[in-house]
Short mmCIF file of C-alpha atoms in Angstrom, two decimals:
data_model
loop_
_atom_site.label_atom_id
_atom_site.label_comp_id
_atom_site.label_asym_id
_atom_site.label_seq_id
_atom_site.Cartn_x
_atom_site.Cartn_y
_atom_site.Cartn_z
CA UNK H 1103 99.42 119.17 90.88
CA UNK H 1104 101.38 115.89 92.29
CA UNK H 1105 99.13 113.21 91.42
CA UNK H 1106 96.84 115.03 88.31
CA UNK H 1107 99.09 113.43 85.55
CA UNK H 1108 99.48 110.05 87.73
CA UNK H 1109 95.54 110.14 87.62
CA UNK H 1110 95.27 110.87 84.13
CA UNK H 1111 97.59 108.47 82.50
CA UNK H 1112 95.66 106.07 84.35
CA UNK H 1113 92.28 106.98 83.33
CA UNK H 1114 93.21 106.87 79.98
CA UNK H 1115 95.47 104.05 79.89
CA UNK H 1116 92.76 102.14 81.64
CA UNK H 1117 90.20 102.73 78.61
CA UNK H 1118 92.68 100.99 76.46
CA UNK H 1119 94.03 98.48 78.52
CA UNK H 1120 90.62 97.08 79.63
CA UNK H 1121 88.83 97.29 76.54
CA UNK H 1122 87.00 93.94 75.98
CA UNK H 1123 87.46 92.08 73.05
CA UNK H 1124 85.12 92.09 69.91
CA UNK H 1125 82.57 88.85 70.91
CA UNK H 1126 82.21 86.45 68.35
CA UNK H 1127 79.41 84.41 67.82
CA UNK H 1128 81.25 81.19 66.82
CA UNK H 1129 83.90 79.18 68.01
CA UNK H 1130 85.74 76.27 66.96
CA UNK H 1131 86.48 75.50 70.94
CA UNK H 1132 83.72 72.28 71.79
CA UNK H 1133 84.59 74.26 75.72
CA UNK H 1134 82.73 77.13 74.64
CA UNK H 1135 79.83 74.99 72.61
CA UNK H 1136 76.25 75.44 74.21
CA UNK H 1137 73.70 72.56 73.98
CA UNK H 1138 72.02 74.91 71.11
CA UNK H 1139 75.75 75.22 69.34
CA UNK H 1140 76.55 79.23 70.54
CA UNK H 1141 79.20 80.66 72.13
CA UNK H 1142 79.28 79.47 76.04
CA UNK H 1143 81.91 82.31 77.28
CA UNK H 1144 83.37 81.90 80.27
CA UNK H 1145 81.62 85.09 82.43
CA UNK H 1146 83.70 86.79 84.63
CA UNK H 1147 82.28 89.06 87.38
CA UNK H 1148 84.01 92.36 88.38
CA UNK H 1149 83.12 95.31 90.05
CA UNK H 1150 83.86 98.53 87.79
CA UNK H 1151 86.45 100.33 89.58
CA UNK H 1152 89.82 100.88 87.66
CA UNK H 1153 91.59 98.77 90.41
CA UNK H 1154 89.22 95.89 90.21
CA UNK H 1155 89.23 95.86 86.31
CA UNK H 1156 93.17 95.71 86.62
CA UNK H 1157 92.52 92.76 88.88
CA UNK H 1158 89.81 90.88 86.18
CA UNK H 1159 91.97 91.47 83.63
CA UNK H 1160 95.03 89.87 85.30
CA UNK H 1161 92.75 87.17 85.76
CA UNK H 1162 91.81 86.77 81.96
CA UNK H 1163 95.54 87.18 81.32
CA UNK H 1164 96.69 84.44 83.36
CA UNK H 1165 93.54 82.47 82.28
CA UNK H 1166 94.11 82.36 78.75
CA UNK H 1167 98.02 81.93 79.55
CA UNK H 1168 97.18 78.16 80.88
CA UNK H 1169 93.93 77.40 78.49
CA UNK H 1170 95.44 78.89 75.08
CA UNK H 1171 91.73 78.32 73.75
CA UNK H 1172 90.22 80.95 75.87
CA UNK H 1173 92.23 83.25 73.87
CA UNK H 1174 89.49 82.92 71.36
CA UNK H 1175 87.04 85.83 70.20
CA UNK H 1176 83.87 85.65 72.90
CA UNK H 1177 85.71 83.26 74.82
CA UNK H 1178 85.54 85.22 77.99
CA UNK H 1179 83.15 88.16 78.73
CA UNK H 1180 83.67 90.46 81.50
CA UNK H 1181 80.53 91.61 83.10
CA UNK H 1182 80.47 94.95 85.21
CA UNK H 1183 78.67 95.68 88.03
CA UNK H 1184 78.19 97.94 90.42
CA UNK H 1185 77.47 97.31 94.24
CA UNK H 1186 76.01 98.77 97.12
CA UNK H 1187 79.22 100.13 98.11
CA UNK H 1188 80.81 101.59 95.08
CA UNK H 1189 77.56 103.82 95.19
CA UNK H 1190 77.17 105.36 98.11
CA UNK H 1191 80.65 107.29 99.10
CA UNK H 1192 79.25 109.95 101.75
CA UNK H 1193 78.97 106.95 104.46
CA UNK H 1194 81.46 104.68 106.42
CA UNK H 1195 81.56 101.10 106.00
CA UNK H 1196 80.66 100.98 109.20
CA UNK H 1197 77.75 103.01 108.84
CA UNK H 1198 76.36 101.46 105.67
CA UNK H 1199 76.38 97.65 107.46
CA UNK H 1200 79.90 96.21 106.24
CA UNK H 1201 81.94 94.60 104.00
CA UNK H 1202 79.62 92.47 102.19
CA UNK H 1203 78.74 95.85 100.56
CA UNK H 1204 81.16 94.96 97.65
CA UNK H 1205 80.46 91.38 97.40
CA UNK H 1206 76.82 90.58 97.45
CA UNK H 1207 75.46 91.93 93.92
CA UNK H 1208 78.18 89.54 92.59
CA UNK H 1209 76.81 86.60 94.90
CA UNK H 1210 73.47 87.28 93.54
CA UNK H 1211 74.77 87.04 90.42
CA UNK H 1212 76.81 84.06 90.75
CA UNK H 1213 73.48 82.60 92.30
CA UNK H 1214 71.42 83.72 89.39
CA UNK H 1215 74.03 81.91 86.61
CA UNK H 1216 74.50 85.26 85.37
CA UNK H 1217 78.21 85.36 85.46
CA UNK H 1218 80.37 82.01 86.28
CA UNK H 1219 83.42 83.76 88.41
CA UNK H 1220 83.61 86.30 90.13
CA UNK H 1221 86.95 88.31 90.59
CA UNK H 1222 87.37 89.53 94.49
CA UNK H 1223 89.91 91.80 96.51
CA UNK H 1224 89.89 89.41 99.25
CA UNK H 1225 89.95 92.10 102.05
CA UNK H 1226 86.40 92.81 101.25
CA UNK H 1227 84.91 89.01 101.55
CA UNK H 1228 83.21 88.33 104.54
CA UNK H 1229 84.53 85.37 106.47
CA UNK H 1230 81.38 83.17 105.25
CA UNK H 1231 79.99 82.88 101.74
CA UNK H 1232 76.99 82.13 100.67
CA UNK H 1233 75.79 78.36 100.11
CA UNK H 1234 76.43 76.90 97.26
CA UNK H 1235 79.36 78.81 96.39
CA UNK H 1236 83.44 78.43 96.97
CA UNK H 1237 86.56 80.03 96.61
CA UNK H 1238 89.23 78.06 95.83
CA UNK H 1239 91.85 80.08 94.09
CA UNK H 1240 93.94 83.14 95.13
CA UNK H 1241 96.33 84.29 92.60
CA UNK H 1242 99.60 85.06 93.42
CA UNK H 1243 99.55 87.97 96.24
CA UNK H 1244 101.07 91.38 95.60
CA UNK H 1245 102.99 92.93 98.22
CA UNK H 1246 100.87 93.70 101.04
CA UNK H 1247 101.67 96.72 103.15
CA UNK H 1248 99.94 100.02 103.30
CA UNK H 1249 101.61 102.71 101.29
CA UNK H 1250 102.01 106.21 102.87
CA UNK H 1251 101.24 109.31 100.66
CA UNK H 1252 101.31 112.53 102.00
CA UNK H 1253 100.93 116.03 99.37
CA UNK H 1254 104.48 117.28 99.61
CA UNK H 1255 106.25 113.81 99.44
CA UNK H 1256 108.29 115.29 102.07
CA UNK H 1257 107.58 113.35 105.11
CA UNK H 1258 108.37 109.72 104.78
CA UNK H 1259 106.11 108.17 108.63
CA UNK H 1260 102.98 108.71 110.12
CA UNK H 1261 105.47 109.69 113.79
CA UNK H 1262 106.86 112.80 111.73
CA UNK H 1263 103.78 114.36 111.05
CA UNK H 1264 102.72 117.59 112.79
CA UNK H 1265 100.70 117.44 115.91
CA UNK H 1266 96.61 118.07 114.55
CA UNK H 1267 97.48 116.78 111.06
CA UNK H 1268 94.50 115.52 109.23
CA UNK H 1269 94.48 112.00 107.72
CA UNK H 1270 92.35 110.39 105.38
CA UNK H 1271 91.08 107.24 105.51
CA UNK H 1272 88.12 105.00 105.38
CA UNK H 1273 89.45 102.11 107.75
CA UNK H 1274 89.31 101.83 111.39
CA UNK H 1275 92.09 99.53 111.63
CA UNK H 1276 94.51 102.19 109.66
CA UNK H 1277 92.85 104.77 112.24
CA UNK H 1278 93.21 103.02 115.20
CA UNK H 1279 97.05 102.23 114.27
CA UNK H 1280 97.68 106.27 113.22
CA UNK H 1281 96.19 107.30 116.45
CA UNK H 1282 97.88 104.75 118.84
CA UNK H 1283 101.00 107.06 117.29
CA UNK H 1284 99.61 110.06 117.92
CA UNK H 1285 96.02 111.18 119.47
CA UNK H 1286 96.47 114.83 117.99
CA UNK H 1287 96.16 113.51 114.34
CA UNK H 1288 92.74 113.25 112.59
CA UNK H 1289 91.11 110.76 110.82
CA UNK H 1290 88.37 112.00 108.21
CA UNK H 1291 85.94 109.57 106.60
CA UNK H 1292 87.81 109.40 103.14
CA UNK H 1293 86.13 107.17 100.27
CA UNK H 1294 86.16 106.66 96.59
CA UNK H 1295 88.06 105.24 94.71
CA UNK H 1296 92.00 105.34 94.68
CA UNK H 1297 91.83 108.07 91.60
CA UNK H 1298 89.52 109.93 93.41
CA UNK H 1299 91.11 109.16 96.87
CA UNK H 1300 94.70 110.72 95.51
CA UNK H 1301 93.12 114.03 93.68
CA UNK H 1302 91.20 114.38 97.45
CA UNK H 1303 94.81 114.73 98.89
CA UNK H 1304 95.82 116.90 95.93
CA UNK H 1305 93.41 119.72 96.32
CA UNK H 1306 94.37 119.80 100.07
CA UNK H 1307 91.17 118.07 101.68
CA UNK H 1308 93.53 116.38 103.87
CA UNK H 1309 97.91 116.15 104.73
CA UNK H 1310 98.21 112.56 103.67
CA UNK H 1311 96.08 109.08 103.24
CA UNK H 1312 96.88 105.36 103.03
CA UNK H 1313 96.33 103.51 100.45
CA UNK H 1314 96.94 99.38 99.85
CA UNK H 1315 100.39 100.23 97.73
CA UNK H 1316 99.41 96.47 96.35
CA UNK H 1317 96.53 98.27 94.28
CA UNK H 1318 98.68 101.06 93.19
CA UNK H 1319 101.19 98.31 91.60
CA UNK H 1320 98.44 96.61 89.86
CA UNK H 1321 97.66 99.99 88.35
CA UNK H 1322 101.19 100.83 87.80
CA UNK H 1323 101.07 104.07 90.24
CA UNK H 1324 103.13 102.63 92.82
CA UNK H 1325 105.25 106.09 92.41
CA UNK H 1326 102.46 107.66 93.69
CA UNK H 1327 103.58 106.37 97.10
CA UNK H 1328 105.63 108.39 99.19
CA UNK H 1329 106.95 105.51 101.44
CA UNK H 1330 105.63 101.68 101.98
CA UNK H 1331 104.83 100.88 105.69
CA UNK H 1332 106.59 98.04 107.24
CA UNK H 1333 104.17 95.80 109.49
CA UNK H 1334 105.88 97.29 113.03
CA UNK H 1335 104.58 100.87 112.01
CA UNK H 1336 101.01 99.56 109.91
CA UNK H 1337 99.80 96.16 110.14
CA UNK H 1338 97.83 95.39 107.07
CA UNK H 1339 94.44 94.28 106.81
CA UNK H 1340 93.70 90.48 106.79
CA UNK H 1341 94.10 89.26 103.32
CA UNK H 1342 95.20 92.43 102.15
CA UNK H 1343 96.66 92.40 98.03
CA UNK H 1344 95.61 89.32 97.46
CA UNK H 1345 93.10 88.22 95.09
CA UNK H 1346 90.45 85.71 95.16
CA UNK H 1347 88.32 84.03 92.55
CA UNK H 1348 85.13 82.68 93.49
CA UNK H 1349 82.68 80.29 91.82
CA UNK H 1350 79.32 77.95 92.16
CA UNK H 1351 80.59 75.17 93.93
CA UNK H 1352 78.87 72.69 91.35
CA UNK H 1353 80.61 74.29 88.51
CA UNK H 1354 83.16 71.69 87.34
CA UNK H 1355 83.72 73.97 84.40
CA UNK H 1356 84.65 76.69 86.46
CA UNK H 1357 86.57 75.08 88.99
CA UNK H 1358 88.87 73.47 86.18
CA UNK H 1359 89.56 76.49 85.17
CA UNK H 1360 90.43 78.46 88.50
CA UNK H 1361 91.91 75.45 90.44
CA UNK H 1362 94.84 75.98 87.32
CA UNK H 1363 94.87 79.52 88.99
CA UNK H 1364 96.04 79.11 92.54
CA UNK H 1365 99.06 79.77 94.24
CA UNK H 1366 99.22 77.39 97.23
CA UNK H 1367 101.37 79.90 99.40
CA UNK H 1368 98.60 82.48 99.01
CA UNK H 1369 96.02 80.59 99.44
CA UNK H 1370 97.32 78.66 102.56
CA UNK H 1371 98.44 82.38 104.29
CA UNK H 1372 94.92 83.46 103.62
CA UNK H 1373 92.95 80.92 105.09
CA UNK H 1374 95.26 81.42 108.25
CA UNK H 1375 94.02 85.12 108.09
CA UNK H 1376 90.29 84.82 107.37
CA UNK H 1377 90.16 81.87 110.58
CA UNK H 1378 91.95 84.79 112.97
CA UNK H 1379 88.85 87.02 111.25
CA UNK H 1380 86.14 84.76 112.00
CA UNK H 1381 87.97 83.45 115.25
CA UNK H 1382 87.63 87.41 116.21
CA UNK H 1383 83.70 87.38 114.25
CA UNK H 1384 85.29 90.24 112.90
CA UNK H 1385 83.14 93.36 111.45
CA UNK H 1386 83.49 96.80 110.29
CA UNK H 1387 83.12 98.40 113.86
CA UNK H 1388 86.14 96.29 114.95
CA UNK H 1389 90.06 98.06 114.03
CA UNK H 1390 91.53 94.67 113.16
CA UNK H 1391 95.10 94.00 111.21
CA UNK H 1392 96.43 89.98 110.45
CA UNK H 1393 98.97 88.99 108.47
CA UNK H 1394 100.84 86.01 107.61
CA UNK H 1395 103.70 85.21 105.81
CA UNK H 1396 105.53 81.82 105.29
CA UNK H 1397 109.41 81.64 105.98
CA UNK H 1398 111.39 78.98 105.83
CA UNK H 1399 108.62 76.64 105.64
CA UNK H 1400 106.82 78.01 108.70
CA UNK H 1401 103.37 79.60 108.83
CA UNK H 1402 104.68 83.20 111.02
CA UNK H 1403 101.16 85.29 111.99
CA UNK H 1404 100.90 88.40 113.47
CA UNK H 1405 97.49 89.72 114.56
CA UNK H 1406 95.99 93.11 116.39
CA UNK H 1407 92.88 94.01 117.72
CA UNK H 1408 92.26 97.67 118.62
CA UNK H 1409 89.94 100.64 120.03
CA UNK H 1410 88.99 102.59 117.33
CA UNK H 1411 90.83 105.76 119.10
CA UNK H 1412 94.14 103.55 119.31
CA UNK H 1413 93.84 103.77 123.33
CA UNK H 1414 94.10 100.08 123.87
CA UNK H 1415 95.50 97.64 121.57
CA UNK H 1416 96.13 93.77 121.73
CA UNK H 1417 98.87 91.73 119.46
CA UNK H 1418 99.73 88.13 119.09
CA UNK H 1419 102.60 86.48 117.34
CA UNK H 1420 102.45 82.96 116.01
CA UNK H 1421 104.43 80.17 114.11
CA UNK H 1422 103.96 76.88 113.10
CA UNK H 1423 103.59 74.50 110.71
CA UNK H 1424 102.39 74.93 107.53
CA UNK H 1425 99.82 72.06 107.13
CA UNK H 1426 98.58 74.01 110.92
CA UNK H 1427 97.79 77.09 109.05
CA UNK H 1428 93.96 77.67 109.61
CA UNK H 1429 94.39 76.38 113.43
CA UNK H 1430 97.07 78.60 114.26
CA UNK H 1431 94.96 81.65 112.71
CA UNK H 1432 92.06 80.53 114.85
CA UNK H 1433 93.95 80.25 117.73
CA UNK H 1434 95.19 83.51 117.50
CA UNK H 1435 92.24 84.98 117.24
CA UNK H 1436 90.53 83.13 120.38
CA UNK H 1437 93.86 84.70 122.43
CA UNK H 1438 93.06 87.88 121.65
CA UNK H 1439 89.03 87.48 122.23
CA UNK H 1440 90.55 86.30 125.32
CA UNK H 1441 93.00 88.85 126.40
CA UNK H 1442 90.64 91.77 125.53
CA UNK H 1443 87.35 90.01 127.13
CA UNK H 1444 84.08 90.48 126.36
CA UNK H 1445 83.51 94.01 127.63
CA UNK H 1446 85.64 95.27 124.86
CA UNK H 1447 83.30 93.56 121.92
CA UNK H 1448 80.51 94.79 123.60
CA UNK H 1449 81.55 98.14 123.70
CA UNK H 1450 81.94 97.92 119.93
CA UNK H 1451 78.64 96.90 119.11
CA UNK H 1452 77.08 99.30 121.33
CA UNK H 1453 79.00 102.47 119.81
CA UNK H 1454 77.11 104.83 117.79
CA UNK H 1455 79.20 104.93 114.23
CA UNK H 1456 80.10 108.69 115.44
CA UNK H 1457 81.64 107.58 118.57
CA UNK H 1458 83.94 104.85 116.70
CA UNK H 1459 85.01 106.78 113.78
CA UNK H 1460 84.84 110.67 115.45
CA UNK H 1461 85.41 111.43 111.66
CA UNK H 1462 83.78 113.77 109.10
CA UNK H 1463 83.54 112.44 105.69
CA UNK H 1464 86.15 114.55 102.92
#
């Protein structure tokens, strides 16, 4: 099968590669030196998915790269958990109440002091977070287009498949952008993770899927793509391959240690994102893409809002200056709250999850 040694290599490589260091229950480090003289680690919060291990790891990496003492045994601890969302598969997002699905046991435990940072895939963190917390650090963003993978490798865009093709995928922005393209296709519910997503599409539950090809990099499957979307054929996802690293916001530990972390020009194109998001009080009923990108020291934003059936769709283009990020991402998401009027938001909220998705799960 096409993706069955991709799958495995990673599976296995993954036990390896993420293996946590042997904890030791002294350290020379006075950073790491409770009041009662143990081991303080520095706690980092994950989800357990392959692609968000990859992700906590690259944050250990990087960490230890700029505070050599971290590199010490028990100096950092990752803890797994697993959220609302990771467990239940046979639903939508939609259905199960949104993207805070993968976000809030790691609040709560942030909250509770049980872990000091949490690692994030920034597409799945609401707009807001909760009090008393920040997130001041994205590391440097992966590429951030949707990769197209279809079971025969043979057909390259979503135009050139065959009328009544069936597509999996879990996001109503993807679907609403496949079936602007063409109505015949169909969109099946299609959840998991990306492992599980790709041996889906090998046993012929579905023609093709998308997948975030910056995930697929940070697992080293990027081969498993057959092409990478540009943004004219598949606008991404606001905040999409970028990573964020949240923290109490009273933490001066913490924030030492992740403020080291960020990369400005991520960080600044994400904020202009997440203010089109909130601008738009964006949810999971609502297909919406935003991306931005700075060239030649301009912020350049492009933004869509969508009916789920790709029927009607509304797009803005902006540019401006940099230091205007966060108002020019607001801004263009108050035009398009404009432009498609308030009938069109209430439609979403009153849709029945089976009317926006018309999608069976796979």
């Amino acid at each position: 099968m096409k993706f069955s040694s991709a799958i495995s290599f990673l599976l296995v490589g993954t036990a390896a590669a993420f293996a946590p260091a042997p904890v030791s229950q002294r350290s020379s480090s006075a950073l790491f030196m409770a009041e009662e003289g143990e081991i303080k680690p520095l706690r980092i919060g994950t989800r357990g998915s392959p692609l968000a291990l990859a992700q906590a790891y690259e944050t250990r990496r990087r960490l230890i790269e700029n505070f050599p003492e971290l590199e010490a045994d028990g100096a950092i601890e990752i803890c797994v958990m697993k959220t609302q969302g990771d467990m239940i598969l046979d639903k939508s997002l939609m259905e199960l109440g949104g993207k805070g699905l993968f976000t809030k046991e790691l609040d709560t435990a942030l909250l509770g002091d049980e872990v000091d940072i949490c690692v994030h895939s920034m597409k799945d963190v609401p707009t807001w977070l909760p009090e008393g917390t920040v997130l001041p650090c994205n590391l440097p963003r992966e590429d951030t287009n949707d990769a197209f993978i279809t079971a025969n490798g043979e057909i390259k865009k979503i135009a050139d498949l065959p009328d009544n093709s069936v597509i999996g995928t879990a996001s109503l922005r993807r679907q609403a952008q496949i079936l602007a393209q063409n109505p015949t296709l169909k969109c099946v519910n299609f959840r998991g993770n990306v492992q599980t997503r790709l041996r889906k599409l090998d046993d012929g539950v579905v023609d093709a899927t998308l997948l975030a090809i910056a995930g697929l990099k940070r697992m080293e499957m990027q081969d498993c793509a057959t092409a990478v979307l540009d943004w004219d054929e598949m606008l991404p996802a606001v905040a999409q391959g970028a990573i964020g690293i949240q923290c109490r916001s009273d933490d001066e530990r913490s924030l030492k240690y992740i403020d080291a972390l960020n990369h400005m020009d991520t960080h600044i194109c994400v904020n202009c994102e997440r203010a089109f998001l909130e601008a738009l009080d964006g949810n999971c009923k609502t297909p919406i893409a935003g991306q931005a990108r700075i060239v030649d020291g301009k912020i350049l934003f492009r933004g869509l809002i969508a009916m789920p059936d790709g029927s009607v769709k509304y797009e803005t283009e902006k540019t401006g200056a940099i230091e205007d990020a966060v108002k020019i991402g607001k801004e263009a998401g108050e035009e398009l709250k404009a432009q498609a009027g308030d009938k069109f938001f209430e439609m979403m909220v009153e849709m029945s999850p089976q009317q926006v998705l018309g999608q069976l799960t796979k």
